[in-house]
Amino acid sequence: MTQLALVIDLNVCVGCHACVTSCKEWNTSGWAGPMVDQHPYDNDPTGTFFNRVQTYEIGTFPNMETVHFPKSCLHCEDPPCVPVCPTGASYKRKDNGVVLVDYDKCIGCKYCSWACPYGMRELDEYQKVMKKCTLCIDRISDESKPESERKPACVLACPTSARLFGDVHDSDSEVSVAIREQGGYQLMPEWGTRPANHYLPRRKTRLQLHKDELERVDNPLREESLPAAEGETLDDIAF
Amino acid sequence: MHPAFSVIFLTTLIGAGQGLFLALFTSQFYSLANLLHSPQTAELYAPGSLLALLLLGAGLLASFFHLGHPERAWRSATQWRTSWLSREVIVLPAFMSMVMLYGIVHYFGWTQTLFVISDALPVDLSLIIGTLGTLLAFALFICTAMIYASIKFLQEWHTPLTLINYTLFGIASGFMLAAALSAWMNIELVAFFGAWAVIATLLALLTRVISLIRNQRIRHKSSIQTALGIRHNHIKQSTMGFMGGSFNTREFFHGRSDSALKIIKYFFILMVFVVPVALILVSYMIQSPHLPMLAFAIQFLGLIAERYYFFADARHPQNLYYQNIA
């Protein structure tokens, strides 16, 4: 079985919103479009997006950091939004695990959005149907494209390669290796939805220098200038 | 959650319709068992069924305003295997047709005994239809309430109390309406229906207060930590990725202050429970023909507020991602 998914590296994401705009651009002009905005040049611009980048402040000053958090449908392996749909418009594809909405069947009752704990579904106010990330299904399954372009628009757009795309059921795929080796985790695991998308946590690279590593054993005076305060990097010491 | 008036009217109107039908059939059953001796009882069934049908129809109509594509509503009957909403879509028309048949059978007087069970229970067409209708009425209460109770993420709703409350509120308002109808038609069943209405209302008071206390003490499973997967006690959202709001900020927030919700809570406790029960008791003492009607009107108004509060009270875990506009 194949389960396509994204792996989003929070350690790398810089919050540039390139994935948001490229997602909107690709999908508004494709199979899932149009994604019409309401009063886009007015006071309260709003509209349907499949992908958002949010920003959080972790900690309190001065020990704090900013985390940019891209948020799109997680394509759960046990999607709670699918069984509640009264029309069968919401479905999970058997061949690749992508959760999709059939816009011709959706009656716009919004029940599926209630049944998603992550708030990943948005009702299109213009078309009056429920919309959500399709993993660019029309792009990744387009065999006329070269293999390298058969990826979601957000993945191709990301300038820092914070987004990986692949089959999380294949143990040797890039995404599985990243999840396994870099501490990939799921959102809200308490609900048992088994999201296919994973996030890689923030990782700090710390310099581990012990005193004896800085003091040469063969130095007769045992006096060497150590880097004074903390916050020094290897470059400060090496050059 | 954002309370949608289409759904508020749907659930309150069909609840009263179901309750009214149950009240009619209860009185028929009591008459059959010789526990009620009012010769006029039979006059109530046909107009009562019509009124119940009107309420159910109005509820159904209200539900269409909830849909983005009402013209495709027929599709919603297809997923009854998994979706409680789909089951409701099937059971509601089935129940409505039973109510219609029940009214027709009584209106044309097709109540000749078909057969007698153990020399005691004469069975006619209305009894068979009424029994089926009763089963469907309870099935509909279950379907309607399970739409809300089955969503485990909305912990305020994910409890058997939701089913009990929906059923009791429907029965209470239906019997209240039956009392009002018999008062208006000058039939001596006001005390019978009124007594059952008061009993159902008081039971609903008990279960609703329990659910209010439960929801006040609820401990939510999700937190901003599990939502982001970041283990830190101080996490503050600085932007949710847009400024003008989205479906997520409109559909899942009620947008009222805590004090406004508190007022709605006390308002519905007063209007659903206290005032109607007092009015029924007073009308019983002074034999007033108008007070039961007032009691129903007030209780129904209160139920609209109750349903509003029911929706506003539920806090969806997705709200964790939408806490700060910037």
Coordinates of C-alpha atoms in Angstrom, one line a residue:
Chain A
M1 CA 0.0 0.0 0.0
T2 CA 1.1 3.5 -0.8
Q3 CA 0.5 6.4 1.5
L4 CA 1.7 9.6 0.0
A5 CA 2.5 12.4 2.5
L6 CA 4.5 15.4 3.3
V7 CA 7.2 15.7 5.9
I8 CA 7.7 19.3 7.1
D9 CA 10.9 20.2 8.7
L10 CA 10.2 22.9 11.3
N11 CA 14.0 23.2 11.8
V12 CA 14.4 24.5 8.2
C13 CA 11.1 26.4 7.5
V14 CA 11.8 30.2 7.4
G15 CA 8.1 31.2 7.2
C16 CA 8.3 32.8 3.7
H17 CA 4.8 31.6 2.6
A18 CA 6.2 30.5 -0.8
C19 CA 4.3 27.2 -0.3
V20 CA 1.1 29.1 0.5
T21 CA 1.2 31.2 -2.7
S22 CA 2.4 28.4 -5.0
C23 CA -0.3 26.2 -3.6
K24 CA -3.0 28.8 -4.3
E25 CA -1.6 29.5 -7.7
W26 CA -1.5 25.9 -8.8
N27 CA -4.8 24.9 -7.4
T28 CA -6.9 27.9 -8.3
S29 CA -6.1 27.3 -11.9
G30 CA -6.3 23.5 -11.8
W31 CA -8.7 20.7 -11.0
A32 CA -9.5 22.0 -7.5
G33 CA -10.1 25.6 -8.6
P34 CA -11.2 28.2 -8.6
M35 CA -10.3 29.3 -5.1
V36 CA -12.0 32.6 -5.1
D37 CA -11.1 35.3 -2.6
Q38 CA -13.6 37.6 -1.0
H39 CA -12.8 41.3 -1.1
P40 CA -9.1 40.6 -1.6
Y41 CA -8.2 44.3 -1.8
D42 CA -10.5 45.4 1.0
N43 CA -10.3 45.6 4.8
D44 CA -10.9 42.0 5.6
P45 CA -9.5 39.9 2.8
T46 CA -10.5 36.3 3.0
G47 CA -10.6 33.2 0.9
T48 CA -9.9 29.5 0.6
F49 CA -6.4 28.2 1.1
F50 CA -5.2 24.6 1.3
N51 CA -2.1 25.6 3.1
R52 CA -1.3 28.2 5.7
V53 CA 1.9 29.1 7.4
Q54 CA 1.5 30.1 11.0
T55 CA 4.0 31.5 13.4
Y56 CA 4.4 30.8 17.1
E57 CA 6.6 32.2 19.8
I58 CA 8.0 29.5 22.0
G59 CA 9.2 30.5 25.5
T60 CA 9.6 33.8 27.2
F61 CA 12.1 36.5 26.6
P62 CA 15.1 36.2 26.5
N63 CA 14.9 32.4 26.1
M64 CA 12.5 32.2 23.2
E65 CA 12.4 31.3 19.6
T66 CA 10.1 31.6 16.7
V67 CA 8.7 28.6 15.0
H68 CA 7.0 28.8 11.6
F69 CA 4.4 26.1 11.3
P70 CA 3.1 25.2 7.8
K71 CA -0.4 23.7 8.2
S72 CA -2.3 21.7 5.6
C73 CA -4.3 18.5 5.4
L74 CA -2.5 15.7 7.1
H75 CA -4.1 12.9 4.9
C76 CA -4.8 10.8 8.0
E77 CA -4.5 7.1 7.6
D78 CA -7.7 6.9 9.6
P79 CA -9.4 10.1 8.5
P80 CA -12.3 11.0 10.8
C81 CA -13.7 13.4 8.1
V82 CA -14.5 10.7 5.6
P83 CA -17.0 8.4 7.3
V84 CA -19.2 11.3 8.5
C85 CA -19.8 12.6 5.0
P86 CA -23.4 12.0 4.2
T87 CA -22.9 12.0 0.4
G88 CA -19.7 10.1 -0.1
A89 CA -18.1 13.2 -1.5
S90 CA -15.2 12.9 0.9
Y91 CA -13.1 9.9 0.2
K92 CA -9.6 8.5 0.7
R93 CA -8.0 7.1 -2.4
K94 CA -7.2 3.5 -2.1
D95 CA -4.2 3.6 -4.4
N96 CA -2.2 6.4 -2.8
G97 CA -4.0 7.3 0.4
V98 CA -4.8 10.9 -0.6
V99 CA -7.9 12.3 1.1
L100 CA -10.0 14.1 -1.5
V101 CA -13.4 15.8 -1.9
D102 CA -15.6 15.2 -5.0
Y103 CA -16.8 18.8 -5.6
D104 CA -19.7 17.5 -7.7
K105 CA -21.1 15.5 -4.9
C106 CA -20.4 17.8 -1.9
I107 CA -23.6 19.5 -0.6
G108 CA -21.6 21.9 1.6
C109 CA -23.0 20.7 4.9
K110 CA -19.7 21.4 6.7
Y111 CA -20.0 18.3 8.8
C112 CA -16.6 17.0 7.7
S113 CA -15.0 20.2 8.9
W114 CA -16.5 19.6 12.4
A115 CA -15.0 16.1 12.3
C116 CA -11.5 17.2 11.6
P117 CA -9.7 18.1 14.8
Y118 CA -7.0 20.0 12.9
G119 CA -9.3 22.5 11.1
M120 CA -7.7 21.5 7.8
R121 CA -10.9 21.8 5.7
E122 CA -12.2 25.1 4.4
L123 CA -15.6 25.8 2.8
D124 CA -15.2 27.7 -0.5
E125 CA -17.6 30.6 -0.1
Y126 CA -17.9 31.0 -3.8
Q127 CA -18.4 27.4 -4.9
K128 CA -20.1 26.4 -1.6
V129 CA -18.3 23.2 -1.4
M130 CA -15.7 21.9 1.1
K131 CA -12.1 22.2 0.0
K132 CA -8.9 20.9 1.2
C133 CA -5.3 20.1 0.3
T134 CA -5.2 17.5 -2.6
L135 CA -1.5 17.0 -2.4
C136 CA -1.7 18.4 -5.9
I137 CA -3.3 15.1 -7.1
D138 CA -3.6 16.5 -10.6
R139 CA 0.1 17.2 -10.7
I140 CA 1.6 14.2 -8.9
S141 CA -0.5 11.8 -11.0
D142 CA 0.3 13.5 -14.3
E143 CA 2.4 11.1 -16.2
S144 CA 3.1 13.6 -18.9
K145 CA 5.3 15.5 -16.5
P146 CA 8.9 14.4 -15.8
E147 CA 9.3 12.5 -12.6
S148 CA 11.1 15.4 -10.9
E149 CA 8.0 17.6 -11.4
R150 CA 5.5 15.1 -10.1
K151 CA 5.5 16.7 -6.7
P152 CA 3.1 19.0 -4.9
A153 CA 3.5 22.7 -5.8
C154 CA 4.4 23.6 -2.2
V155 CA 7.3 21.1 -2.2
L156 CA 8.7 22.4 -5.5
A157 CA 8.3 26.0 -4.3
C158 CA 10.0 25.7 -0.9
P159 CA 13.3 27.6 -1.1
T160 CA 14.8 25.8 1.9
S161 CA 13.6 22.3 1.1
A162 CA 11.7 22.2 4.3
R163 CA 9.0 20.1 2.7
L164 CA 9.6 16.5 1.7
F165 CA 7.2 14.4 -0.3
G166 CA 6.9 10.7 -0.7
D167 CA 5.4 7.4 0.4
V168 CA 5.5 6.9 4.2
H169 CA 4.7 3.3 3.8
D170 CA 7.9 2.6 1.9
S171 CA 10.6 2.2 4.6
D172 CA 13.4 3.3 2.4
S173 CA 11.7 6.4 1.0
E174 CA 13.2 9.8 1.7
V175 CA 10.3 10.7 3.9
S176 CA 10.4 7.5 6.0
V177 CA 14.1 7.9 6.5
A178 CA 13.6 11.5 7.6
I179 CA 10.8 10.5 10.0
R180 CA 12.8 7.6 11.4
E181 CA 16.2 9.4 11.8
Q182 CA 15.2 12.9 12.5
G183 CA 12.5 12.5 15.1
G184 CA 9.4 12.9 12.9
Y185 CA 6.2 13.2 14.8
Q186 CA 2.4 13.5 14.2
L187 CA 0.0 16.2 15.3
M188 CA -2.5 15.5 18.1
P189 CA -1.7 11.8 18.4
E190 CA -4.2 11.6 21.2
W191 CA -7.1 11.3 18.7
G192 CA -5.9 8.2 16.9
T193 CA -6.3 9.7 13.5
R194 CA -2.8 8.5 12.4
P195 CA -1.9 11.5 10.2
A196 CA 0.3 10.5 7.3
N197 CA 2.0 13.9 7.3
H198 CA 4.8 14.2 9.8
Y199 CA 6.7 17.1 11.2
L200 CA 10.4 17.2 12.0
P201 CA 11.2 19.0 15.2
R202 CA 13.5 22.0 15.8
R203 CA 16.9 20.6 16.4
K204 CA 19.8 22.5 18.0
T205 CA 23.4 21.8 17.0
R206 CA 25.4 22.5 20.2
L207 CA 29.2 22.6 20.4
Q208 CA 30.3 20.1 23.0
L209 CA 33.8 21.2 24.2
H210 CA 35.3 19.8 27.3
K211 CA 38.1 21.5 29.2
D212 CA 40.6 18.7 28.5
E213 CA 39.9 19.0 24.8
L214 CA 41.1 22.6 24.9
E215 CA 44.1 22.1 27.1
R216 CA 47.0 20.3 25.6
V217 CA 48.3 17.6 27.8
D218 CA 51.9 18.3 26.6
N219 CA 51.7 22.0 27.4
P220 CA 54.1 22.4 30.3
L221 CA 52.5 25.6 31.7
R222 CA 49.0 24.4 31.4
E223 CA 48.0 27.9 30.6
E224 CA 46.0 28.4 27.5
S225 CA 43.4 31.0 26.8
L226 CA 40.0 29.4 26.8
P227 CA 37.1 30.9 25.1
A228 CA 35.6 33.2 27.7
A229 CA 31.9 33.4 27.7
E230 CA 29.4 31.0 26.2
G231 CA 28.0 31.6 22.8
E232 CA 31.2 31.0 21.0
T233 CA 31.2 29.0 17.9
L234 CA 33.7 26.7 16.4
D235 CA 34.8 29.5 14.1
D236 CA 35.7 31.8 17.0
I237 CA 38.0 29.2 18.4
A238 CA 39.4 27.8 15.2
F239 CA 40.5 31.1 13.5
Chain B
M1 CA -18.6 26.3 17.6
H2 CA -20.5 28.9 15.7
P3 CA -24.3 28.3 16.3
A4 CA -26.0 28.1 13.0
F5 CA -29.7 29.1 13.2
S6 CA -30.6 26.6 10.4
V7 CA -29.4 23.8 12.6
I8 CA -30.9 25.3 15.7
F9 CA -34.3 25.5 14.1
L10 CA -34.0 22.1 12.5
T11 CA -33.3 20.3 15.8
T12 CA -35.8 22.3 17.9
L13 CA -38.6 22.1 15.4
I14 CA -38.3 18.4 14.6
G15 CA -37.9 17.7 18.3
A16 CA -41.2 19.3 19.1
G17 CA -42.8 17.5 16.2
Q18 CA -41.5 14.2 17.4
G19 CA -42.6 14.9 20.9
L20 CA -46.1 16.0 19.7
F21 CA -46.5 12.7 17.8
L22 CA -45.4 10.8 20.8
A23 CA -47.9 12.7 23.0
L24 CA -50.7 11.9 20.5
F25 CA -49.9 8.2 20.5
T26 CA -49.4 8.1 24.2
S27 CA -53.0 9.5 24.7
Q28 CA -54.3 7.0 22.2
F29 CA -52.6 4.2 24.0
Y30 CA -53.9 5.4 27.4
S31 CA -57.4 5.6 26.0
L32 CA -57.0 2.1 24.6
A33 CA -56.0 0.9 28.1
N34 CA -59.0 2.7 29.5
L35 CA -56.8 5.0 31.5
L36 CA -58.2 8.1 29.8
H37 CA -61.9 8.5 29.5
S38 CA -62.3 11.5 27.3
P39 CA -64.6 10.9 24.4
Q40 CA -63.1 13.9 22.5
T41 CA -59.6 12.4 22.5
A42 CA -60.0 11.1 19.0
E43 CA -60.7 14.7 17.7
L44 CA -57.1 15.6 18.6
Y45 CA -55.2 13.0 16.4
A46 CA -55.8 14.4 12.9
P47 CA -55.1 18.1 13.6
G48 CA -52.3 17.1 16.0
S49 CA -50.7 15.0 13.3
L50 CA -51.0 17.9 10.9
L51 CA -49.3 20.2 13.3
A52 CA -46.5 17.7 14.0
L53 CA -46.1 17.3 10.2
L54 CA -45.9 21.1 9.8
L55 CA -43.2 21.3 12.5
L56 CA -41.2 18.5 10.9
G57 CA -41.6 20.1 7.5
A58 CA -40.5 23.5 8.8
G59 CA -37.4 21.8 10.4
L60 CA -36.6 20.0 7.2
L61 CA -36.9 23.3 5.3
A62 CA -34.6 25.1 7.9
S63 CA -32.0 22.4 7.3
F64 CA -31.8 23.2 3.7
F65 CA -30.5 26.7 4.6
H66 CA -27.5 25.0 6.2
L67 CA -26.4 23.5 2.9
G68 CA -24.2 25.1 0.3
H69 CA -25.9 23.0 -2.4
P70 CA -29.5 22.2 -1.4
E71 CA -30.3 20.9 -4.9
R72 CA -27.9 18.0 -4.2
A73 CA -29.4 17.1 -0.8
W74 CA -30.8 13.8 -2.1
R75 CA -27.2 12.6 -2.3
S76 CA -27.0 12.8 1.5
A77 CA -29.1 9.6 1.9
T78 CA -26.4 7.4 0.4
Q79 CA -23.8 7.0 3.2
W80 CA -26.1 5.6 5.9
R81 CA -23.6 2.8 6.7
T82 CA -21.1 5.3 8.2
S83 CA -22.7 8.7 8.7
W84 CA -25.3 9.6 11.3
L85 CA -26.2 12.7 9.2
S86 CA -27.1 10.4 6.4
R87 CA -29.2 8.2 8.7
E88 CA -31.1 11.2 9.9
V89 CA -31.8 12.2 6.3
I90 CA -33.4 8.8 5.8
V91 CA -35.3 8.5 9.1
L92 CA -36.8 12.0 9.1
P93 CA -38.9 11.6 5.9
A94 CA -39.8 8.0 7.0
F95 CA -41.1 9.4 10.2
M96 CA -42.9 12.2 8.5
S97 CA -44.7 9.8 6.2
M98 CA -45.8 7.7 9.3
V99 CA -47.1 10.9 10.9
M100 CA -49.0 11.7 7.8
L101 CA -50.4 8.2 7.5
Y102 CA -51.4 8.4 11.2
G103 CA -53.2 11.6 10.6
I104 CA -55.0 10.3 7.5
V105 CA -56.1 7.1 9.2
H106 CA -57.6 9.1 12.0
Y107 CA -59.1 11.8 9.8
F108 CA -61.0 9.3 7.7
G109 CA -61.8 7.2 10.6
W110 CA -60.2 4.0 9.3
T111 CA -59.8 2.7 12.8
Q112 CA -61.9 -0.5 12.6
T113 CA -60.4 -3.3 14.6
L114 CA -58.3 -5.6 12.4
F115 CA -57.6 -8.3 14.9
V116 CA -57.5 -8.8 18.7
I117 CA -54.4 -9.8 20.6
S118 CA -55.2 -12.2 23.5
D119 CA -58.8 -11.0 23.7
A120 CA -57.6 -7.8 25.2
L121 CA -55.9 -5.5 22.8
P122 CA -57.9 -4.6 19.7
V123 CA -55.4 -3.7 16.9
D124 CA -56.4 -1.2 14.2
L125 CA -54.5 0.5 11.5
S126 CA -53.7 3.6 13.6
L127 CA -52.1 1.4 16.3
I128 CA -49.8 -0.3 13.9
I129 CA -48.8 3.0 12.2
G130 CA -48.5 4.7 15.6
T131 CA -46.2 2.0 16.9
L132 CA -44.0 2.3 13.8
G133 CA -44.1 6.0 14.1
T134 CA -43.0 5.8 17.8
L135 CA -40.1 3.6 16.9
L136 CA -39.1 6.0 14.1
A137 CA -39.5 9.1 16.4
F138 CA -37.0 7.6 18.9
A139 CA -34.7 6.5 16.0
L140 CA -34.8 10.1 14.8
F141 CA -33.9 11.4 18.3
I142 CA -30.9 9.0 18.2
C143 CA -29.8 10.0 14.7
T144 CA -30.1 13.7 15.4
A145 CA -28.2 13.6 18.7
M146 CA -25.6 11.1 17.4
I147 CA -24.6 13.6 14.7
Y148 CA -23.2 15.7 17.6
A149 CA -22.4 13.0 20.1
S150 CA -20.4 10.9 17.6
I151 CA -17.7 13.6 17.0
K152 CA -15.1 12.6 19.6
F153 CA -13.1 15.8 19.2
L154 CA -16.0 17.9 20.5
Q155 CA -15.7 16.5 24.0
E156 CA -18.6 18.7 25.2
W157 CA -20.9 16.7 22.9
H158 CA -19.3 13.3 23.0
T159 CA -21.4 12.0 25.8
P160 CA -24.6 9.9 26.2
L161 CA -26.1 13.0 27.9
T162 CA -26.4 14.6 24.4
L163 CA -28.8 11.8 23.3
I164 CA -30.7 12.0 26.6
N165 CA -31.1 15.7 26.4
Y166 CA -32.2 15.8 22.8
T167 CA -34.8 13.2 23.5
L168 CA -36.1 14.7 26.7
F169 CA -36.2 18.2 25.3
G170 CA -38.2 16.9 22.3
I171 CA -40.6 15.0 24.5
A172 CA -41.0 18.0 26.9
S173 CA -41.8 20.5 24.2
G174 CA -44.0 18.0 22.3
F175 CA -46.2 17.3 25.3
M176 CA -46.2 21.0 26.1
L177 CA -47.5 21.6 22.6
A178 CA -50.1 18.8 22.9
A179 CA -51.3 20.5 26.1
A180 CA -51.5 23.8 24.3
L181 CA -53.3 22.2 21.4
S182 CA -55.9 20.5 23.6
A183 CA -56.4 23.7 25.5
W184 CA -57.0 25.6 22.3
M185 CA -59.4 22.9 21.0
N186 CA -61.0 22.7 24.4
I187 CA -60.3 19.0 24.9
E188 CA -60.0 17.7 28.5
L189 CA -56.5 16.4 28.0
V190 CA -54.7 19.5 29.1
A191 CA -53.9 18.1 32.6
F192 CA -52.8 14.8 31.1
F193 CA -50.4 16.3 28.6
G194 CA -49.4 19.0 31.0
A195 CA -48.4 16.5 33.7
W196 CA -46.2 14.6 31.3
A197 CA -44.8 17.8 29.9
V198 CA -43.8 18.8 33.5
I199 CA -42.3 15.4 34.2
A200 CA -40.2 15.5 31.0
T201 CA -39.2 19.1 31.6
L202 CA -38.0 18.3 35.1
L203 CA -36.1 15.2 33.9
A204 CA -34.5 17.4 31.2
L205 CA -33.6 19.9 33.8
L206 CA -31.7 17.2 35.8
T207 CA -29.8 15.8 32.8
R208 CA -29.1 19.3 31.3
V209 CA -27.7 20.6 34.6
I210 CA -25.5 17.4 34.8
S211 CA -24.2 18.1 31.3
L212 CA -23.6 21.8 32.1
I213 CA -21.5 20.8 35.2
R214 CA -19.7 18.1 33.2
N215 CA -18.8 20.6 30.5
Q216 CA -17.7 23.2 32.9
R217 CA -15.2 20.7 34.5
I218 CA -14.2 19.1 31.2
R219 CA -10.5 18.5 30.6
H220 CA -9.6 18.9 27.0
K221 CA -7.4 16.2 25.5
S222 CA -5.7 18.5 23.1
S223 CA -3.5 21.4 24.0
I224 CA -1.4 23.8 22.0
Q225 CA 1.5 21.5 22.8
T226 CA -0.1 18.4 21.2
A227 CA -1.4 20.6 18.4
L228 CA 2.1 21.7 17.4
G229 CA 4.1 18.9 18.9
I230 CA 6.4 21.3 20.8
R231 CA 7.0 20.6 24.4
H232 CA 7.1 24.0 26.1
N233 CA 4.8 25.5 28.6
H234 CA 4.8 29.0 27.1
I235 CA 3.6 28.9 23.5
K236 CA 2.0 32.0 22.0
Q237 CA 0.7 32.3 18.5
S238 CA 2.0 35.5 16.8
T239 CA 0.1 34.9 13.5
M240 CA -2.3 32.4 12.1
G241 CA -1.1 33.1 8.6
F242 CA -3.7 35.6 7.5
M243 CA -5.4 38.8 8.7
G244 CA -9.0 38.9 7.4
G245 CA -10.2 35.7 9.0
S246 CA -11.0 32.4 7.3
F247 CA -13.6 29.6 7.4
N248 CA -11.7 28.4 10.4
T249 CA -12.3 31.6 12.4
R250 CA -15.9 31.9 11.3
E251 CA -17.2 28.4 11.7
F252 CA -15.6 27.4 15.0
F253 CA -15.9 30.5 17.2
H254 CA -19.2 31.8 18.5
G255 CA -17.8 35.4 18.8
R256 CA -19.7 36.2 22.0
S257 CA -18.3 37.3 25.3
D258 CA -18.3 35.0 28.2
S259 CA -20.8 37.2 30.0
A260 CA -23.2 37.1 27.0
L261 CA -23.1 33.3 27.1
K262 CA -23.7 33.3 30.8
I263 CA -26.8 35.4 30.2
I264 CA -28.0 33.0 27.5
K265 CA -27.4 30.1 29.9
Y266 CA -29.5 31.6 32.7
F267 CA -32.1 32.7 30.1
F268 CA -32.6 29.2 28.8
I269 CA -32.7 27.7 32.3
L270 CA -35.5 30.2 33.1
M271 CA -37.4 29.9 29.9
V272 CA -37.1 26.1 29.3
F273 CA -37.6 24.9 32.8
V274 CA -38.8 27.4 35.4
V275 CA -41.4 29.5 33.6
P276 CA -43.2 26.7 31.6
V277 CA -43.5 24.4 34.6
A278 CA -44.9 27.3 36.7
L279 CA -47.3 28.3 34.0
I280 CA -48.6 24.7 33.6
L281 CA -49.1 24.5 37.4
V282 CA -51.0 27.8 37.5
S283 CA -53.1 26.9 34.5
Y284 CA -54.0 23.6 36.2
M285 CA -55.1 25.5 39.3
I286 CA -57.1 28.3 37.6
Q287 CA -58.2 26.1 34.6
S288 CA -56.9 28.6 32.1
P289 CA -57.2 27.8 28.4
H290 CA -54.5 30.1 27.3
L291 CA -51.6 29.5 29.7
P292 CA -50.5 26.1 28.2
M293 CA -50.1 27.9 24.9
L294 CA -48.0 30.6 26.5
A295 CA -46.0 27.8 28.3
F296 CA -45.2 26.1 25.0
A297 CA -44.3 29.4 23.3
I298 CA -41.9 30.3 26.1
Q299 CA -40.4 26.9 26.3
F300 CA -39.8 26.8 22.6
L301 CA -38.1 30.2 22.7
G302 CA -36.0 28.9 25.6
L303 CA -35.1 25.8 23.6
I304 CA -33.7 27.9 20.8
A305 CA -31.5 29.6 23.4
E306 CA -30.6 26.2 24.8
R307 CA -29.5 24.9 21.4
Y308 CA -27.6 28.1 20.8
Y309 CA -25.7 27.6 24.0
F310 CA -25.2 23.9 23.2
F311 CA -23.3 24.9 20.1
A312 CA -21.4 27.9 21.6
D313 CA -20.4 25.7 24.6
A314 CA -18.4 23.2 22.4
R315 CA -14.8 24.1 21.9
H316 CA -13.3 22.6 18.9
P317 CA -9.6 21.5 19.1
Q318 CA -8.9 23.3 15.8
N319 CA -9.4 26.6 17.7
L320 CA -5.9 26.0 19.2
Y321 CA -4.5 26.9 15.8
Y322 CA -6.5 30.1 15.5
Q323 CA -5.8 32.2 18.5
N324 CA -4.3 35.4 17.3
I325 CA -5.0 37.6 14.3
A326 CA -2.0 39.2 12.7

